[in-house]
Short mmCIF file of C-alpha atoms and ligand atoms in Angstrom, two decimals:
data_model
loop_
_atom_site.label_atom_id
_atom_site.label_comp_id
_atom_site.label_asym_id
_atom_site.label_seq_id
_atom_site.Cartn_x
_atom_site.Cartn_y
_atom_site.Cartn_z
CA UNK V 84 -47.35 61.77 -15.91
CA UNK V 85 -49.84 62.59 -13.11
CA UNK V 86 -53.43 61.27 -12.97
CA UNK V 87 -54.63 64.83 -13.72
CA UNK V 88 -53.26 64.56 -17.28
CA UNK V 89 -55.07 61.37 -18.28
CA UNK V 90 -58.43 62.91 -19.12
CA UNK V 91 -60.27 61.69 -16.04
CA UNK V 92 -62.92 63.81 -14.32
CA UNK V 93 -62.54 65.49 -10.93
CA UNK V 94 -64.88 62.93 -9.39
CA UNK V 95 -62.71 60.02 -10.40
CA UNK V 96 -59.55 61.84 -9.43
CA UNK V 97 -60.99 62.31 -5.95
CA UNK V 98 -61.73 58.60 -5.69
CA UNK V 99 -58.17 57.83 -6.87
CA UNK V 100 -56.75 60.10 -4.18
CA UNK V 101 -58.92 58.49 -1.55
CA UNK V 102 -57.67 55.09 -2.61
CA UNK V 103 -54.13 56.41 -2.08
CA UNK V 104 -52.77 56.08 -5.62
CA UNK V 105 -50.26 58.88 -6.15
CA UNK V 106 -49.44 58.41 -9.81
CA UNK V 107 -50.53 56.06 -12.59
CA UNK V 108 -48.63 52.84 -13.21
CA UNK V 109 -47.10 52.51 -16.73
CA UNK V 110 -50.02 50.40 -17.98
CA UNK V 111 -52.54 52.93 -16.66
CA UNK V 112 -50.65 55.78 -18.27
CA UNK V 113 -50.92 54.09 -21.66
CA UNK V 114 -54.31 52.39 -21.54
CA UNK V 115 -56.49 55.06 -19.87
CA UNK V 116 -56.15 57.80 -22.56
CA UNK V 117 -56.49 55.27 -25.42
CA UNK V 118 -59.59 53.72 -23.89
CA UNK V 119 -61.16 57.13 -23.33
CA UNK V 120 -60.57 57.89 -27.03
CA UNK V 121 -62.62 54.83 -27.94
CA UNK V 122 -59.89 52.51 -29.22
CA UNK V 123 -59.89 48.74 -29.04
CA UNK V 124 -56.78 47.68 -27.14
CA UNK V 125 -54.62 44.57 -26.81
CA UNK V 126 -52.45 45.02 -23.75
CA UNK V 127 -49.62 42.85 -22.62
CA UNK V 128 -49.50 43.42 -18.91
CA UNK V 129 -47.98 41.51 -16.07
CA UNK V 130 -49.68 40.64 -12.89
CA UNK V 131 -49.44 43.41 -10.30
CA UNK V 132 -49.08 46.07 -12.99
CA UNK V 133 -52.26 47.89 -11.99
CA UNK V 134 -54.15 46.61 -15.04
CA UNK V 135 -57.57 46.45 -13.33
CA UNK V 136 -57.69 50.18 -12.67
CA UNK V 137 -56.47 50.82 -16.23
CA UNK V 138 -59.87 49.73 -17.56
CA UNK V 139 -62.06 50.34 -14.50
CA UNK V 140 -61.24 54.07 -14.39
CA UNK V 141 -61.94 54.95 -18.07
CA UNK V 142 -65.06 52.76 -18.12
CA UNK V 143 -66.49 54.58 -15.09
CA UNK V 144 -65.57 57.86 -16.74
CA UNK V 145 -67.33 56.95 -19.99
CA UNK V 146 -70.40 55.58 -18.20
CA UNK V 147 -70.74 58.74 -16.12
CA UNK V 148 -70.37 61.04 -19.13
CA UNK V 149 -72.78 59.38 -21.51
CA UNK V 150 -76.24 60.57 -20.59
CA UNK V 151 -77.86 58.48 -23.35
CA UNK V 152 -77.02 55.31 -21.46
CA UNK V 153 -79.95 53.21 -20.39
CA UNK V 154 -79.80 52.96 -16.64
CA UNK V 155 -79.57 49.56 -15.00
CA UNK V 156 -78.87 47.70 -18.24
CA UNK V 157 -75.71 45.70 -18.73
CA UNK V 158 -73.27 47.99 -20.53
CA UNK V 159 -70.01 46.41 -19.45
CA UNK V 160 -68.94 42.77 -19.47
CA UNK V 161 -65.61 41.74 -17.95
CA UNK V 162 -64.65 38.06 -18.21
CA UNK V 163 -61.85 36.70 -16.03
CA UNK V 164 -60.33 33.25 -15.46
CA UNK V 165 -60.83 32.96 -11.69
CA UNK V 166 -63.39 33.63 -9.00
CA UNK V 167 -60.92 35.68 -6.99
CA UNK V 168 -60.04 37.94 -9.90
CA UNK V 169 -63.74 38.37 -10.66
CA UNK V 170 -64.43 39.50 -7.10
CA UNK V 171 -61.40 41.80 -7.10
CA UNK V 172 -62.35 43.49 -10.35
CA UNK V 173 -65.93 43.94 -9.13
CA UNK V 174 -64.58 45.46 -5.91
CA UNK V 175 -62.33 47.82 -7.90
CA UNK V 176 -65.39 49.07 -9.81
CA UNK V 177 -67.17 49.58 -6.47
CA UNK V 178 -64.27 51.43 -4.86
CA UNK V 179 -63.88 53.95 -7.67
CA UNK V 180 -67.56 54.54 -8.25
CA UNK V 181 -68.19 55.81 -4.71
CA UNK V 182 -67.50 59.31 -6.01
CA UNK V 183 -70.50 59.16 -8.33
CA UNK V 184 -73.88 60.56 -7.51
CA UNK V 185 -75.48 57.70 -9.40
CA UNK V 186 -73.33 54.72 -8.57
CA UNK V 187 -73.38 52.08 -11.33
CA UNK V 188 -74.51 48.69 -10.12
CA UNK V 189 -71.92 45.94 -10.32
CA UNK V 190 -72.80 42.25 -10.26
CA UNK V 191 -70.17 39.51 -9.94
CA UNK V 192 -70.95 36.07 -11.35
CA UNK V 193 -68.86 33.23 -9.98
CA UNK V 194 -69.30 29.51 -9.54
CA UNK V 195 -70.10 28.05 -6.13
CA UNK V 196 -72.97 30.44 -5.53
CA UNK V 197 -76.66 30.25 -6.42
CA UNK V 198 -77.40 31.04 -10.11
CA UNK V 199 -80.95 31.99 -9.09
CA UNK V 200 -79.69 34.72 -6.76
CA UNK V 201 -77.25 35.96 -9.37
CA UNK V 202 -79.98 36.18 -12.03
CA UNK V 203 -82.19 37.98 -9.53
CA UNK V 204 -79.38 40.51 -8.89
CA UNK V 205 -79.00 41.12 -12.62
CA UNK V 206 -82.73 41.55 -13.09
CA UNK V 207 -82.84 44.07 -10.26
CA UNK V 208 -80.64 46.28 -12.43
CA UNK V 209 -77.04 45.79 -13.42
CA UNK V 210 -74.70 48.18 -15.26
CA UNK V 211 -71.46 46.26 -14.98
CA UNK V 212 -71.19 42.49 -15.12
CA UNK V 213 -67.94 40.84 -14.03
CA UNK V 214 -67.85 37.07 -14.41
CA UNK V 215 -65.86 33.91 -14.79
CA UNK V 216 -66.55 32.65 -18.30
CA UNK V 217 -68.03 29.34 -17.08
CA UNK V 218 -70.59 30.95 -14.81
CA UNK V 219 -71.35 33.63 -17.41
CA UNK V 220 -72.29 30.91 -19.92
CA UNK V 221 -74.37 29.06 -17.30
CA UNK V 222 -76.35 32.22 -16.60
CA UNK V 223 -76.57 32.99 -20.32
CA UNK V 224 -78.11 29.58 -20.98
CA UNK V 225 -81.08 30.55 -18.79
CA UNK V 226 -81.94 33.10 -21.51
CA UNK V 227 -83.05 35.70 -18.99
CA UNK V 228 -80.21 38.18 -19.39
CA UNK V 229 -80.47 41.14 -21.74
CA UNK V 230 -77.09 42.00 -23.27
CA UNK V 231 -78.35 44.17 -26.11
CA UNK V 232 -77.10 47.38 -24.42
CA UNK V 233 -73.55 46.14 -24.00
CA UNK V 234 -70.89 48.66 -25.05
CA UNK V 235 -67.65 47.53 -23.43
CA UNK V 236 -66.19 44.04 -23.45
CA UNK V 237 -63.05 43.23 -21.45
CA UNK V 238 -61.22 39.92 -21.52
CA UNK V 239 -58.82 39.79 -18.59
CA UNK V 240 -55.85 37.39 -18.43
CA UNK V 241 -56.74 35.92 -21.81
CA UNK V 242 -53.81 33.49 -21.79
CA UNK V 243 -55.06 31.89 -18.61
CA UNK V 244 -58.60 31.75 -20.02
CA UNK V 245 -57.28 29.97 -23.05
CA UNK V 246 -55.69 27.32 -20.81
CA UNK V 247 -59.09 26.79 -19.26
CA UNK V 248 -60.66 26.00 -22.62
CA UNK V 249 -62.05 29.43 -23.42
CA UNK V 250 -61.40 29.13 -27.17
CA UNK V 251 -64.49 26.92 -27.53
CA UNK V 252 -66.63 29.17 -25.35
CA UNK V 253 -65.67 32.34 -27.16
CA UNK V 254 -68.09 31.81 -30.07
CA UNK V 255 -70.97 31.50 -27.61
CA UNK V 256 -69.97 34.70 -25.85
CA UNK V 257 -69.55 36.63 -29.10
CA UNK V 258 -72.91 35.42 -30.39
CA UNK V 259 -74.57 36.79 -27.24
CA UNK V 260 -73.19 40.35 -27.30
CA UNK V 261 -73.75 43.16 -29.81
CA UNK V 262 -71.14 43.39 -32.61
CA UNK V 263 -70.64 47.14 -32.12
CA UNK V 264 -68.74 47.61 -28.92
CA UNK V 265 -65.36 48.69 -27.56
CA UNK V 266 -63.00 45.85 -26.64
CA UNK V 267 -59.98 45.42 -24.45
CA UNK V 268 -57.95 42.25 -24.10
CA UNK V 269 -55.28 41.68 -21.49
CA UNK V 270 -52.75 38.91 -21.61
CA UNK V 271 -49.40 38.31 -19.90
CA UNK V 272 -48.12 36.42 -22.95
CA UNK V 273 -48.98 36.62 -26.66
CA UNK V 274 -48.77 33.20 -28.29
CA UNK V 275 -50.35 32.75 -31.73
CA UNK V 276 -53.59 31.44 -30.21
CA UNK V 277 -54.11 34.66 -28.26
CA UNK V 278 -53.63 36.65 -31.44
CA UNK V 279 -56.29 34.48 -33.11
CA UNK V 280 -58.71 35.17 -30.28
CA UNK V 281 -57.83 38.86 -30.31
CA UNK V 282 -58.59 39.08 -34.02
CA UNK V 283 -62.08 37.68 -33.38
CA UNK V 284 -62.82 40.06 -30.53
CA UNK V 285 -61.15 43.36 -31.40
CA UNK V 286 -61.20 45.70 -34.41
CA UNK V 287 -57.93 47.43 -35.36
CA UNK V 288 -56.66 47.19 -31.83
CA UNK V 289 -53.81 49.32 -30.55
CA UNK V 290 -51.14 47.16 -28.98
CA UNK V 291 -49.78 48.22 -25.63
CA UNK V 292 -46.81 46.52 -23.99
CA UNK V 293 -45.25 47.14 -20.64
CA UNK V 294 -41.81 45.92 -19.79
CA UNK V 295 -42.13 42.83 -17.65
CA UNK V 296 -39.00 43.91 -15.85
CA UNK V 297 -40.72 46.89 -14.30
CA UNK V 298 -42.73 44.57 -12.07
CA UNK V 299 -40.42 41.60 -11.70
CA UNK V 300 -37.33 43.66 -10.87
CA UNK V 301 -38.74 44.55 -7.48
CA UNK V 302 -38.84 40.89 -6.50
CA UNK V 303 -35.75 39.44 -4.86
CA UNK V 304 -35.66 35.99 -6.42
CA UNK V 305 -33.79 33.25 -4.58
CA UNK V 306 -33.24 29.57 -5.30
CA UNK V 307 -32.43 27.27 -2.40
CA UNK V 308 -31.17 23.77 -3.04
CA UNK V 309 -32.61 21.38 -0.49
CA UNK V 310 -33.63 17.73 -0.39
CA UNK V 311 -37.36 17.33 -0.84
CA UNK V 312 -37.77 15.75 2.62
CA UNK V 313 -36.07 18.74 4.22
CA UNK V 314 -38.28 21.44 2.74
CA UNK V 315 -40.64 21.58 5.74
CA UNK V 316 -37.91 21.98 8.38
CA UNK V 317 -36.14 24.51 6.13
CA UNK V 318 -39.34 26.51 5.76
CA UNK V 319 -39.74 26.62 9.55
CA UNK V 320 -36.15 27.79 9.84
CA UNK V 321 -36.71 30.55 7.28
CA UNK V 322 -39.84 31.67 9.11
CA UNK V 323 -37.83 31.88 12.32
CA UNK V 324 -35.03 33.88 10.73
CA UNK V 325 -37.13 36.39 8.84
CA UNK V 326 -39.63 38.93 10.02
CA UNK V 327 -42.20 37.97 7.39
CA UNK V 328 -45.79 38.65 8.26
CA UNK V 329 -47.48 37.10 5.23
CA UNK V 330 -46.00 34.18 3.34
CA UNK V 331 -47.68 32.42 0.43
CA UNK V 332 -46.43 28.89 -0.23
CA UNK V 333 -47.24 27.17 -3.51
CA UNK V 334 -47.70 23.41 -3.52
CA UNK V 335 -48.35 20.95 -6.34
CA UNK V 336 -51.60 19.44 -5.09
CA UNK V 337 -54.66 20.13 -2.96
CA UNK V 338 -54.17 17.40 -0.37
CA UNK V 339 -50.62 18.47 0.29
CA UNK V 340 -51.77 22.01 1.13
CA UNK V 341 -54.21 20.67 3.76
CA UNK V 342 -51.72 18.24 5.28
CA UNK V 343 -48.87 20.66 5.59
CA UNK V 344 -51.05 23.48 6.94
CA UNK V 345 -52.19 21.16 9.69
CA UNK V 346 -48.61 20.22 10.48
CA UNK V 347 -47.51 23.83 10.73
CA UNK V 348 -50.46 24.65 12.97
CA UNK V 349 -49.16 21.97 15.33
CA UNK V 350 -45.93 23.94 15.51
CA UNK V 351 -47.95 26.94 16.67
CA UNK V 352 -47.79 28.76 13.32
CA UNK V 353 -50.96 30.42 12.03
CA UNK V 354 -51.23 28.44 8.81
CA UNK V 355 -54.11 27.69 6.45
CA UNK V 356 -54.64 25.99 3.13
CA UNK V 357 -56.21 27.45 0.00
CA UNK V 358 -57.26 25.17 -2.82
CA UNK V 359 -60.01 24.44 -5.31
CA UNK V 360 -61.80 22.07 -2.92
CA UNK V 361 -62.80 24.87 -0.58
CA UNK V 362 -66.32 26.22 -0.84
CA UNK V 363 -66.48 29.81 -2.04
CA UNK V 364 -67.37 31.01 1.43
CA UNK V 365 -64.36 29.20 2.90
CA UNK V 366 -62.11 30.65 0.21
CA UNK V 367 -63.29 34.18 1.02
CA UNK V 368 -62.89 33.59 4.76
CA UNK V 369 -59.37 32.22 4.36
CA UNK V 370 -58.30 35.10 2.14
CA UNK V 371 -59.73 37.69 4.55
CA UNK V 372 -57.89 36.05 7.47
CA UNK V 373 -54.67 36.11 5.42
CA UNK V 374 -55.18 39.74 4.38
CA UNK V 375 -55.69 40.69 8.03
CA UNK V 376 -52.60 38.67 9.02
CA UNK V 377 -54.68 36.43 11.27
CA UNK V 378 -53.21 33.69 9.09
CA UNK V 379 -49.51 34.25 8.38
CA UNK V 380 -48.72 31.27 6.23
CA UNK V 381 -50.97 30.25 3.36
CA UNK V 382 -50.34 26.96 1.57
CA UNK V 383 -51.96 27.18 -1.84
CA UNK V 384 -52.28 25.44 -5.17
CA UNK V 385 -51.98 27.37 -8.41
CA UNK V 386 -55.52 28.75 -8.10
CA UNK V 387 -53.83 31.46 -6.02
CA UNK V 388 -51.19 32.17 -8.67
CA UNK V 389 -53.27 34.55 -10.72
CA UNK V 390 -55.65 37.23 -9.79
CA UNK V 391 -54.98 37.06 -6.08
CA UNK V 392 -54.34 40.61 -4.96
CA UNK V 393 -53.03 40.92 -1.44
CA UNK V 394 -50.79 43.91 -1.08
CA UNK V 395 -48.47 42.92 1.73
CA UNK V 396 -47.25 39.44 0.93
CA UNK V 397 -43.61 39.50 2.06
CA UNK V 398 -42.53 36.26 0.53
CA UNK V 399 -43.71 33.69 -2.02
CA UNK V 400 -42.26 30.21 -1.68
CA UNK V 401 -42.27 27.66 -4.45
CA UNK V 402 -42.31 24.58 -2.21
CA UNK V 403 -43.08 22.68 -5.40
CA UNK V 404 -42.04 24.26 -8.67
CA UNK V 405 -44.74 25.45 -11.05
CA UNK V 406 -45.21 23.56 -14.29
CA UNK V 407 -44.63 26.43 -16.69
CA UNK V 408 -42.42 29.53 -16.79
CA UNK V 409 -45.50 31.74 -17.12
CA UNK V 410 -46.89 30.19 -13.90
CA UNK V 411 -43.57 31.01 -12.24
CA UNK V 412 -43.92 34.68 -13.18
CA UNK V 413 -47.54 34.74 -12.03
CA UNK V 414 -46.74 33.05 -8.72
CA UNK V 415 -43.85 35.32 -7.79
CA UNK V 416 -45.96 38.30 -8.87
CA UNK V 417 -48.12 37.76 -5.75
CA UNK V 418 -45.41 39.62 -3.85
CA UNK V 419 -43.94 43.07 -4.58
CA UNK V 420 -47.34 44.46 -5.49
CA UNK V 421 -48.41 48.06 -5.66
CA UNK V 422 -44.90 49.45 -5.76
CA UNK V 423 -43.59 47.40 -2.83
CA UNK V 424 -40.68 44.98 -2.86
CA UNK V 425 -40.79 41.30 -1.91
CA UNK V 426 -38.96 37.99 -1.93
CA UNK V 427 -39.62 34.83 -3.93
CA UNK V 428 -37.86 31.60 -2.97
CA UNK V 429 -37.87 28.39 -4.98
CA UNK V 430 -36.88 25.12 -3.32
CA UNK V 431 -35.14 22.79 -5.71
CA UNK V 432 -33.75 19.33 -5.20
CA UNK V 433 -31.82 17.14 -7.66
CA UNK V 434 -35.01 16.23 -9.47
CA UNK V 435 -35.97 19.84 -10.20
CA UNK V 436 -32.63 21.14 -11.50
CA UNK V 437 -33.42 20.64 -15.18
CA UNK V 438 -36.94 21.97 -14.87
CA UNK V 439 -35.77 25.09 -13.09
CA UNK V 440 -33.13 25.69 -15.75
CA UNK V 441 -35.92 25.65 -18.30
CA UNK V 442 -37.94 28.18 -16.27
CA UNK V 443 -34.87 30.41 -16.10
CA UNK V 444 -34.23 30.11 -19.83
CA UNK V 445 -37.79 30.94 -20.83
CA UNK V 446 -38.05 33.76 -18.29
CA UNK V 447 -34.63 35.09 -19.32
CA UNK V 448 -33.30 35.06 -15.80
CA UNK V 449 -30.32 33.37 -14.24
CA UNK V 450 -30.36 32.86 -10.49
CA UNK V 451 -27.64 31.89 -8.09
CA UNK V 452 -28.16 28.57 -6.22
CA UNK V 453 -27.96 28.81 -2.44
CA UNK V 454 -27.71 26.19 0.28
CA UNK V 455 -28.63 26.85 3.89
CA UNK V 456 -26.43 25.52 6.66
CA UNK V 457 -27.91 22.40 8.19
CA UNK V 458 -30.13 21.79 5.15
CA UNK V 459 -27.52 21.27 2.44
CA UNK V 460 -28.51 19.23 -0.57
CA UNK V 461 -27.17 15.69 -0.22
CA UNK V 462 -27.21 12.56 -2.37
CA UNK V 463 -27.49 12.51 -6.12
CA UNK V 464 -30.21 12.68 -8.72
CA UNK V 465 -31.97 9.34 -8.65
CA UNK V 466 -34.05 7.31 -11.05
CA UNK V 467 -37.66 8.34 -10.71
CA UNK V 468 -39.06 5.11 -9.27
CA UNK V 469 -36.38 4.59 -6.67
CA UNK V 470 -37.76 6.87 -4.01
CA UNK V 471 -35.69 9.09 -1.69
CA UNK V 472 -31.93 8.76 -1.94
CA UNK V 473 -30.54 6.65 0.89
CA UNK V 474 -28.47 8.51 3.39
CA UNK V 475 -27.57 5.52 5.48
CA UNK V 476 -24.12 4.07 5.63
CA UNK V 477 -20.94 4.02 7.58
CA UNK V 478 -18.67 6.94 8.09
CA UNK V 479 -21.45 9.46 8.58
CA UNK V 480 -20.41 12.85 9.83
CA UNK V 481 -22.09 14.48 12.82
CA UNK V 482 -23.82 16.79 10.39
CA UNK V 483 -25.17 13.84 8.39
CA UNK V 484 -26.50 12.26 11.55
CA UNK V 485 -28.28 15.43 12.54
CA UNK V 486 -29.69 15.70 9.08
CA UNK V 487 -30.86 12.11 9.21
CA UNK V 488 -32.64 12.86 12.48
CA UNK V 489 -34.36 15.84 10.86
CA UNK V 490 -35.37 13.68 7.92
CA UNK V 491 -36.92 11.14 10.23
CA UNK V 492 -38.94 13.84 11.95
CA UNK V 493 -40.15 15.29 8.72
CA UNK V 494 -42.58 13.55 6.44
CA UNK V 495 -42.50 14.19 2.73
CA UNK V 496 -44.89 17.15 3.26
CA UNK V 497 -43.01 18.85 5.90
P1 AMP B 105 -53.66 44.79 -10.51
O1 AMP B 105 -52.48 44.55 -11.42
O2 AMP B 105 -54.76 45.52 -11.16
O3 AMP B 105 -54.11 43.50 -9.85
O4 AMP B 105 -53.16 45.76 -9.31
C1 AMP B 105 -52.13 45.39 -8.44
C2 AMP B 105 -52.12 46.23 -7.19
O5 AMP B 105 -51.66 47.54 -7.47
C3 AMP B 105 -53.49 46.41 -6.54
O6 AMP B 105 -53.31 46.23 -5.14
C4 AMP B 105 -53.87 47.84 -6.82
O7 AMP B 105 -54.68 48.40 -5.79
C5 AMP B 105 -52.52 48.52 -6.87
N1 AMP B 105 -52.47 49.70 -7.74
C6 AMP B 105 -53.05 49.82 -8.96
N2 AMP B 105 -52.79 51.04 -9.47
C7 AMP B 105 -52.02 51.69 -8.58
C8 AMP B 105 -51.42 53.00 -8.55
N3 AMP B 105 -51.57 53.84 -9.55
N4 AMP B 105 -50.69 53.33 -7.46
C9 AMP B 105 -50.54 52.46 -6.44
N5 AMP B 105 -51.08 51.22 -6.39
C10 AMP B 105 -51.81 50.83 -7.46
#
């Protein structure tokens, strides 16, 4: 179905064309008409599905049509789990509202920036408020924000918000906004807790689901068996062999991302780290450099797993495996965005075999194990406390000796 059939005005269609979208994604095709009809919606949508535009477009349409709206009052509240997603959603509103004569004012509320300035921005006139829930509640507690004109409430990536403790905050949010409003809730998964939250927020919602496969199928998923100490050298080898421009590498902890980025820079690779310790300004700078391919290799913690929207990531590497299957899906969803294809590679050693099997089972996938020449998995699964498996001993082959040399060169981070 083309965009022309979704009930959107000429103005918005022009903005869509300018943005370069040719046809709606499946989630947009379903959500846009329902939202325009005034329904509450619970949508199960995967990352990269085009979900932001599925609410941004009808909201802009409804705001532009309704002449009884009070100008410069908060009419839309979007809550998201991360700063990056907040900024991206706010930007999406900005991009599509350029076609309007009276452009609605969008304010993004995120941590790491001055609350005073954010309150000032709101008081200067705000139509659309996009916020992380924590910062929204901080600003709310100042009691200087008028939410009595609110008409649309969107909860984005509700499952992730729940993990961040949103269930307790929800009552505070609901007490602050008018009971009569239109609601939309997005979640990648629908455990019982999300249904509980949905029942508090929405009224007779229409449920929309999009096949997960439609997004994930475009990702070439690979699993490479490699000893943990050999992951760094293997990564360098893969970078040499492939023509990847942007590679996102997920690591288990913040310090590791800094250490390994520094190591790769020493090898002359444009690498940077991205983790929760960075100031907001540094986060923005790093992401811009990555988007512009001034940085080619980004080592990140899971804060980059959701919400991060960079169109041309060629490959996602799970240097360390994610904890949960849903994190796996979110991580690999950073590639193959906006209709493109991409590769996702998980490094697994003996210790990760069982955990990866669990990820496969829950995600209903089954992936072939590969080994790369010169980096073959050696040794056996060891007891946790024992440290790296010894590779010393008599009768070593030439290959083993080479491997040992590589191991010596490499530290545990790479
Ligand atoms: P989202 O799931 O909202 O984060 O969107 C994922 C990516 O898809 C973003 O880069 C969007 O700009 C892009 N996108 C959204 N809708 C479309 C569309 N209809 N055609 C092409 N790209 C799209």
